[in-house]
Amino acid sequence: MAKYDLMSDKAECFINPQNIEDVLSHARKRSQDRALVSEILEKAKKMEGITASDAALLLLNRNPEITAEIFALAEQITDAYYGNRKVLFAPLYLSNYCVNHCTYCPYHAINRNIPRKKMTQEEIKAEVIALQDMGHKRLALEAGEDPFHNPLEYILESIDTIYGIHHQAGSIRRVNVNIAATTVENYKKLHDAKIGTYVLFQETYNKKEYERLHPKGPKSDYAYHTEAMDRAMKAGIEDVGIGVLFGLHNYAYEFVAILKHAKHLEWKYGAGPHTISVPRLQPASDINLADFKNGLPDDIFLKIVALLRIAVPYTGMIMSTRESEHIRRQALKIGISQISGGSKTTVGGYAAHDNTTSKTAQFELSDERTLDEVVNWLMTLGYVPSFCTACYGKGRQGVDFMSICKQKQIHNFCTPNALLTLAEYLSNYASDADGIHSTKYIGAQLIEAELQQLPETMRKVVRARMEEAIKGNVKFV
Ligand code: SAM
């Protein structure tokens, strides 16, 4: 049996089943020990993160008072590291052709109920223009794995198309990519194509379960999938995004494993994951949710979000429209830093509204509000919606970003930049219907109030740059 070793790039060493079982067994034995729990909470209050073992112990603690303390601390940490800014993005589904047999995903190769569609470059242009008309600046590209229909060349050409579209007052400034695990050589090509974050969900870290859930196709190779981020980082991609699909396997196992993965990347490559996503299994075509016995209740799901925030304070956290407004509201408070808005999981769904397109959806959405509604909602909750992509353009990625973040310095850059992009959004895309409840009106008040919080010199810089930002020429701080 392989030995636990976070510095190894072998999946069975950094995600070591025996080590995870040991961590969980210790957590089960000691999780109700009040003195130990208090000691861990004291460590957590330093806001420098805690170990997977300590976090697992808190996860399994059942005392409601401790849970309340965990939520309160997660809220404080969110505020200390990220302030009140929330970054917005949208997924863009390029193709739902797929050769894999993932039992939870409607793209699986033998699903005959889903029409297959791959967008042409012209169709991608129409989608991106529709997304830009909504006000989006940051996309997450999604595609099934199919070397014939969606080879890497197709993904690269699509990225090039997207960055090349300058429509009215703007362009897409950051393209994140969520495609299947690939080779170092291909990751180098993605890096050269100037992607933002490379995102890949592990689905489950449990090897046996992984193999059962992925019976056929290239994705069935557990080690190759689990070691993908090592290859991506070796290829020069500095920002990687990890995640598990909650609902597939035991949540406590996944929780420990994702923290081990994060630590492994941090120790070995100097920067942990840029983001952690927390997708939960959704109803979808040809998928019977009753076949999955590990559904995660809302209260535990939110406790996981809070504990991830406490364990890795400097890692961004993403929640998609798989979750409802109600869950997203709570999750934003305790740690989520990025959400999608106005999303479609269909191939071609932003520009087209025909029936065939709607049947290409990957899964059902729980939040179907428009981007304008989401922006308006965020502001009424006291957040600053941000379309900022500055870190990427300024080279604040990977190790550099982590060190800025660890020193709680991202405020100094992010607030001014968020305000510039919000001004750009309000002027060009926001709705002004509804008087004092309109996105434009609320936003203008919010910007003014936020400007007052900035040091005078920075306030002057932001005011001076706002006119240009409105024309689409955002000059980031
Ligand atoms: N082909 C790439 C891969 O295999 O990683 C991209 C995947 S897919 C477009 C993006 C993610 O959707 C998957 O990694 C999976 O976690 C998630 N997903 C699949 N089926 C889902 C479902 N029924 N409910 C919620 N999320 C799902």
PDB file of C-alpha atoms in Angstrom, residues 245-423:
ATOM      1  CA  LEU A 245     -19.458  16.839  -6.707  1.00  0.00           C
ATOM      2  CA  PHE A 246     -21.195  16.583  -3.361  1.00  0.00           C
ATOM      3  CA  GLY A 247     -23.789  13.836  -3.294  1.00  0.00           C
ATOM      4  CA  LEU A 248     -21.666  11.139  -4.914  1.00  0.00           C
ATOM      5  CA  HIS A 249     -19.811   9.841  -1.874  1.00  0.00           C
ATOM      6  CA  ASN A 250     -19.540  10.312   1.885  1.00  0.00           C
ATOM      7  CA  TYR A 251     -19.142  14.031   2.521  1.00  0.00           C
ATOM      8  CA  ALA A 252     -16.660  13.741   5.395  1.00  0.00           C
ATOM      9  CA  TYR A 253     -14.270  11.707   3.217  1.00  0.00           C
ATOM     10  CA  GLU A 254     -14.541  14.267   0.410  1.00  0.00           C
ATOM     11  CA  PHE A 255     -14.026  17.136   2.832  1.00  0.00           C
ATOM     12  CA  VAL A 256     -10.769  15.749   4.215  1.00  0.00           C
ATOM     13  CA  ALA A 257      -9.555  14.776   0.753  1.00  0.00           C
ATOM     14  CA  ILE A 258     -10.178  18.181  -0.828  1.00  0.00           C
ATOM     15  CA  LEU A 259      -8.193  19.836   1.963  1.00  0.00           C
ATOM     16  CA  LYS A 260      -5.368  17.328   1.443  1.00  0.00           C
ATOM     17  CA  HIS A 261      -5.412  18.128  -2.271  1.00  0.00           C
ATOM     18  CA  ALA A 262      -5.250  21.857  -1.513  1.00  0.00           C
ATOM     19  CA  LYS A 263      -2.333  21.369   0.897  1.00  0.00           C
ATOM     20  CA  HIS A 264      -0.534  19.130  -1.564  1.00  0.00           C
ATOM     21  CA  LEU A 265      -0.681  21.828  -4.266  1.00  0.00           C
ATOM     22  CA  GLU A 266       0.360  24.529  -1.827  1.00  0.00           C
ATOM     23  CA  TRP A 267       3.329  22.634  -0.450  1.00  0.00           C
ATOM     24  CA  LYS A 268       4.544  21.249  -3.727  1.00  0.00           C
ATOM     25  CA  TYR A 269       4.007  24.214  -6.041  1.00  0.00           C
ATOM     26  CA  GLY A 270       3.992  27.138  -3.595  1.00  0.00           C
ATOM     27  CA  ALA A 271       0.364  28.084  -4.295  1.00  0.00           C
ATOM     28  CA  GLY A 272      -2.749  26.230  -3.255  1.00  0.00           C
ATOM     29  CA  PRO A 273      -5.774  26.102  -5.545  1.00  0.00           C
ATOM     30  CA  HIS A 274      -7.004  29.507  -6.686  1.00  0.00           C
ATOM     31  CA  THR A 275     -10.574  28.345  -6.106  1.00  0.00           C
ATOM     32  CA  ILE A 276     -12.585  25.558  -4.560  1.00  0.00           C
ATOM     33  CA  SER A 277     -16.028  24.889  -6.068  1.00  0.00           C
ATOM     34  CA  VAL A 278     -18.824  23.237  -4.148  1.00  0.00           C
ATOM     35  CA  PRO A 279     -21.200  21.731  -6.724  1.00  0.00           C
ATOM     36  CA  ARG A 280     -24.015  19.488  -5.464  1.00  0.00           C
ATOM     37  CA  LEU A 281     -25.643  16.806  -7.589  1.00  0.00           C
ATOM     38  CA  GLN A 282     -28.705  18.057  -9.509  1.00  0.00           C
ATOM     39  CA  PRO A 283     -31.552  16.413 -11.401  1.00  0.00           C
ATOM     40  CA  ALA A 284     -30.596  15.917 -15.042  1.00  0.00           C
ATOM     41  CA  SER A 285     -31.575  14.052 -18.201  1.00  0.00           C
ATOM     42  CA  ASP A 286     -31.264  10.254 -17.874  1.00  0.00           C
ATOM     43  CA  ILE A 287     -30.056  10.540 -14.272  1.00  0.00           C
ATOM     44  CA  ASN A 288     -32.101   9.063 -11.454  1.00  0.00           C
ATOM     45  CA  LEU A 289     -31.129  10.876  -8.267  1.00  0.00           C
ATOM     46  CA  ALA A 290     -32.618   8.006  -6.240  1.00  0.00           C
ATOM     47  CA  ASP A 291     -29.590   5.950  -7.373  1.00  0.00           C
ATOM     48  CA  PHE A 292     -27.337   8.228  -5.325  1.00  0.00           C
ATOM     49  CA  LYS A 293     -27.490   7.656  -1.599  1.00  0.00           C
ATOM     50  CA  ASN A 294     -25.151  10.385  -0.386  1.00  0.00           C
ATOM     51  CA  GLY A 295     -27.341  13.471  -0.867  1.00  0.00           C
ATOM     52  CA  LEU A 296     -25.997  16.290   1.260  1.00  0.00           C
ATOM     53  CA  PRO A 297     -28.539  18.144   3.457  1.00  0.00           C
ATOM     54  CA  ASP A 298     -28.421  21.937   3.401  1.00  0.00           C
ATOM     55  CA  ASP A 299     -27.197  22.377   6.976  1.00  0.00           C
ATOM     56  CA  ILE A 300     -24.173  20.112   6.496  1.00  0.00           C
ATOM     57  CA  PHE A 301     -23.494  21.595   3.085  1.00  0.00           C
ATOM     58  CA  LEU A 302     -23.329  25.080   4.594  1.00  0.00           C
ATOM     59  CA  LYS A 303     -21.158  23.854   7.456  1.00  0.00           C
ATOM     60  CA  ILE A 304     -18.740  22.461   4.851  1.00  0.00           C
ATOM     61  CA  VAL A 305     -18.632  25.852   3.112  1.00  0.00           C
ATOM     62  CA  ALA A 306     -17.924  27.577   6.447  1.00  0.00           C
ATOM     63  CA  LEU A 307     -15.208  25.098   7.390  1.00  0.00           C
ATOM     64  CA  LEU A 308     -13.516  25.338   4.010  1.00  0.00           C
ATOM     65  CA  ARG A 309     -13.414  29.106   4.507  1.00  0.00           C
ATOM     66  CA  ILE A 310     -11.829  28.589   7.934  1.00  0.00           C
ATOM     67  CA  ALA A 311      -9.378  25.899   6.787  1.00  0.00           C
ATOM     68  CA  VAL A 312      -8.120  27.696   3.642  1.00  0.00           C
ATOM     69  CA  PRO A 313      -8.980  31.379   4.133  1.00  0.00           C
ATOM     70  CA  TYR A 314      -6.979  32.564   1.132  1.00  0.00           C
ATOM     71  CA  THR A 315      -8.679  30.304  -1.419  1.00  0.00           C
ATOM     72  CA  GLY A 316     -11.564  31.722  -3.450  1.00  0.00           C
ATOM     73  CA  MET A 317     -14.785  29.717  -3.283  1.00  0.00           C
ATOM     74  CA  ILE A 318     -17.314  29.317  -6.066  1.00  0.00           C
ATOM     75  CA  MET A 319     -21.003  28.502  -5.938  1.00  0.00           C
ATOM     76  CA  SER A 320     -22.990  28.086  -9.143  1.00  0.00           C
ATOM     77  CA  THR A 321     -26.678  28.374  -9.988  1.00  0.00           C
ATOM     78  CA  ARG A 322     -27.044  24.712  -9.029  1.00  0.00           C
ATOM     79  CA  GLU A 323     -27.975  26.308  -5.708  1.00  0.00           C
ATOM     80  CA  SER A 324     -31.053  28.370  -4.912  1.00  0.00           C
ATOM     81  CA  GLU A 325     -31.163  32.038  -3.964  1.00  0.00           C
ATOM     82  CA  HIS A 326     -31.789  30.966  -0.367  1.00  0.00           C
ATOM     83  CA  ILE A 327     -28.677  28.774  -0.108  1.00  0.00           C
ATOM     84  CA  ARG A 328     -26.524  31.212  -2.058  1.00  0.00           C
ATOM     85  CA  ARG A 329     -27.483  34.034   0.299  1.00  0.00           C
ATOM     86  CA  GLN A 330     -26.311  32.050   3.322  1.00  0.00           C
ATOM     87  CA  ALA A 331     -23.204  30.734   1.600  1.00  0.00           C
ATOM     88  CA  LEU A 332     -22.065  34.204   0.475  1.00  0.00           C
ATOM     89  CA  LYS A 333     -22.035  35.293   4.090  1.00  0.00           C
ATOM     90  CA  ILE A 334     -19.812  32.448   5.268  1.00  0.00           C
ATOM     91  CA  GLY A 335     -17.264  32.178   2.522  1.00  0.00           C
ATOM     92  CA  ILE A 336     -18.360  32.088  -1.116  1.00  0.00           C
ATOM     93  CA  SER A 337     -16.430  34.724  -3.068  1.00  0.00           C
ATOM     94  CA  GLN A 338     -17.608  34.031  -6.633  1.00  0.00           C
ATOM     95  CA  ILE A 339     -21.034  33.188  -8.020  1.00  0.00           C
ATOM     96  CA  SER A 340     -22.449  32.740 -11.474  1.00  0.00           C
ATOM     97  CA  GLY A 341     -25.403  34.815 -12.614  1.00  0.00           C
ATOM     98  CA  GLY A 342     -27.891  34.594 -15.467  1.00  0.00           C
ATOM     99  CA  SER A 343     -26.425  31.166 -16.307  1.00  0.00           C
ATOM    100  CA  LYS A 344     -27.496  28.656 -18.916  1.00  0.00           C
ATOM    101  CA  THR A 345     -26.191  25.101 -18.953  1.00  0.00           C
ATOM    102  CA  THR A 346     -27.436  24.553 -22.488  1.00  0.00           C
ATOM    103  CA  VAL A 347     -25.223  24.577 -25.566  1.00  0.00           C
ATOM    104  CA  GLY A 348     -26.119  27.820 -27.328  1.00  0.00           C
ATOM    105  CA  GLY A 349     -28.659  28.884 -24.716  1.00  0.00           C
ATOM    106  CA  TYR A 350     -27.696  32.539 -24.332  1.00  0.00           C
ATOM    107  CA  ALA A 351     -28.405  33.537 -27.913  1.00  0.00           C
ATOM    108  CA  ALA A 352     -31.018  30.963 -28.958  1.00  0.00           C
ATOM    109  CA  HIS A 353     -34.290  30.114 -27.317  1.00  0.00           C
ATOM    110  CA  ASP A 354     -35.453  27.200 -29.412  1.00  0.00           C
ATOM    111  CA  ASN A 355     -36.681  23.956 -27.928  1.00  0.00           C
ATOM    112  CA  THR A 356     -33.797  21.775 -29.112  1.00  0.00           C
ATOM    113  CA  THR A 357     -31.277  24.051 -27.432  1.00  0.00           C
ATOM    114  CA  SER A 358     -33.105  23.843 -24.120  1.00  0.00           C
ATOM    115  CA  LYS A 359     -32.925  20.047 -24.231  1.00  0.00           C
ATOM    116  CA  THR A 360     -29.104  20.156 -24.356  1.00  0.00           C
ATOM    117  CA  ALA A 361     -28.931  21.349 -20.728  1.00  0.00           C
ATOM    118  CA  GLN A 362     -26.443  19.701 -18.425  1.00  0.00           C
ATOM    119  CA  PHE A 363     -28.538  19.927 -15.283  1.00  0.00           C
ATOM    120  CA  GLU A 364     -31.440  21.849 -13.794  1.00  0.00           C
ATOM    121  CA  LEU A 365     -30.787  25.286 -12.319  1.00  0.00           C
ATOM    122  CA  SER A 366     -32.041  26.360  -8.911  1.00  0.00           C
ATOM    123  CA  ASP A 367     -31.415  30.044  -9.520  1.00  0.00           C
ATOM    124  CA  GLU A 368     -32.795  31.291 -12.822  1.00  0.00           C
ATOM    125  CA  ARG A 369     -32.597  35.024 -12.181  1.00  0.00           C
ATOM    126  CA  THR A 370     -31.088  37.336 -14.766  1.00  0.00           C
ATOM    127  CA  LEU A 371     -27.632  38.829 -14.188  1.00  0.00           C
ATOM    128  CA  ASP A 372     -29.267  42.211 -13.525  1.00  0.00           C
ATOM    129  CA  GLU A 373     -31.476  40.655 -10.849  1.00  0.00           C
ATOM    130  CA  VAL A 374     -28.482  38.957  -9.233  1.00  0.00           C
ATOM    131  CA  VAL A 375     -26.457  42.188  -9.243  1.00  0.00           C
ATOM    132  CA  ASN A 376     -29.385  44.084  -7.746  1.00  0.00           C
ATOM    133  CA  TRP A 377     -29.890  41.391  -5.090  1.00  0.00           C
ATOM    134  CA  LEU A 378     -26.201  41.355  -4.138  1.00  0.00           C
ATOM    135  CA  MET A 379     -26.216  45.107  -3.629  1.00  0.00           C
ATOM    136  CA  THR A 380     -29.353  45.038  -1.495  1.00  0.00           C
ATOM    137  CA  LEU A 381     -27.577  42.444   0.664  1.00  0.00           C
ATOM    138  CA  GLY A 382     -24.728  44.938   1.110  1.00  0.00           C
ATOM    139  CA  TYR A 383     -22.234  43.396  -1.319  1.00  0.00           C
ATOM    140  CA  VAL A 384     -20.255  45.021  -4.105  1.00  0.00           C
ATOM    141  CA  PRO A 385     -20.751  42.934  -7.258  1.00  0.00           C
ATOM    142  CA  SER A 386     -17.417  42.775  -9.042  1.00  0.00           C
ATOM    143  CA  PHE A 387     -16.542  42.049 -12.662  1.00  0.00           C
ATOM    144  CA  CYS A 388     -12.883  42.496 -11.869  1.00  0.00           C
ATOM    145  CA  THR A 389     -10.259  40.500 -13.745  1.00  0.00           C
ATOM    146  CA  ALA A 390      -7.298  42.616 -12.649  1.00  0.00           C
ATOM    147  CA  CYS A 391      -5.155  39.948 -10.971  1.00  0.00           C
ATOM    148  CA  TYR A 392      -4.881  38.096 -14.201  1.00  0.00           C
ATOM    149  CA  GLY A 393      -3.881  41.129 -16.276  1.00  0.00           C
ATOM    150  CA  LYS A 394      -1.517  42.381 -13.577  1.00  0.00           C
ATOM    151  CA  GLY A 395       0.222  39.035 -13.184  1.00  0.00           C
ATOM    152  CA  ARG A 396      -1.143  38.601  -9.666  1.00  0.00           C
ATOM    153  CA  GLN A 397      -1.598  34.877 -10.040  1.00  0.00           C
ATOM    154  CA  GLY A 398      -0.540  31.690  -8.325  1.00  0.00           C
ATOM    155  CA  VAL A 399       2.145  32.259  -5.684  1.00  0.00           C
ATOM    156  CA  ASP A 400       1.965  36.074  -5.981  1.00  0.00           C
ATOM    157  CA  PHE A 401      -1.790  36.127  -5.528  1.00  0.00           C
ATOM    158  CA  MET A 402      -1.592  33.723  -2.579  1.00  0.00           C
ATOM    159  CA  SER A 403       0.959  35.874  -0.799  1.00  0.00           C
ATOM    160  CA  ILE A 404      -1.083  39.069  -1.341  1.00  0.00           C
ATOM    161  CA  CYS A 405      -4.124  37.211  -0.101  1.00  0.00           C
ATOM    162  CA  LYS A 406      -2.403  35.700   2.922  1.00  0.00           C
ATOM    163  CA  GLN A 407      -1.341  39.168   4.015  1.00  0.00           C
ATOM    164  CA  LYS A 408      -4.979  40.253   3.708  1.00  0.00           C
ATOM    165  CA  GLN A 409      -3.833  42.765   1.085  1.00  0.00           C
ATOM    166  CA  ILE A 410      -6.387  41.989  -1.596  1.00  0.00           C
ATOM    167  CA  HIS A 411      -8.672  44.714  -0.224  1.00  0.00           C
ATOM    168  CA  ASN A 412      -6.222  47.379  -1.355  1.00  0.00           C
ATOM    169  CA  PHE A 413      -6.447  46.230  -4.925  1.00  0.00           C
ATOM    170  CA  CYS A 414      -9.826  44.613  -5.117  1.00  0.00           C
ATOM    171  CA  THR A 415     -12.128  47.287  -3.747  1.00  0.00           C
ATOM    172  CA  PRO A 416     -11.012  50.020  -6.172  1.00  0.00           C
ATOM    173  CA  ASN A 417     -11.050  47.552  -9.065  1.00  0.00           C
ATOM    174  CA  ALA A 418     -14.442  46.178  -8.113  1.00  0.00           C
ATOM    175  CA  LEU A 419     -15.833  49.715  -8.025  1.00  0.00           C
ATOM    176  CA  LEU A 420     -14.401  50.506 -11.455  1.00  0.00           C
ATOM    177  CA  THR A 421     -15.987  47.407 -12.970  1.00  0.00           C
ATOM    178  CA  LEU A 422     -19.269  48.011 -11.169  1.00  0.00           C
ATOM    179  CA  ALA A 423     -19.369  51.541 -12.585  1.00  0.00           C
TER     180      ALA A 423
END
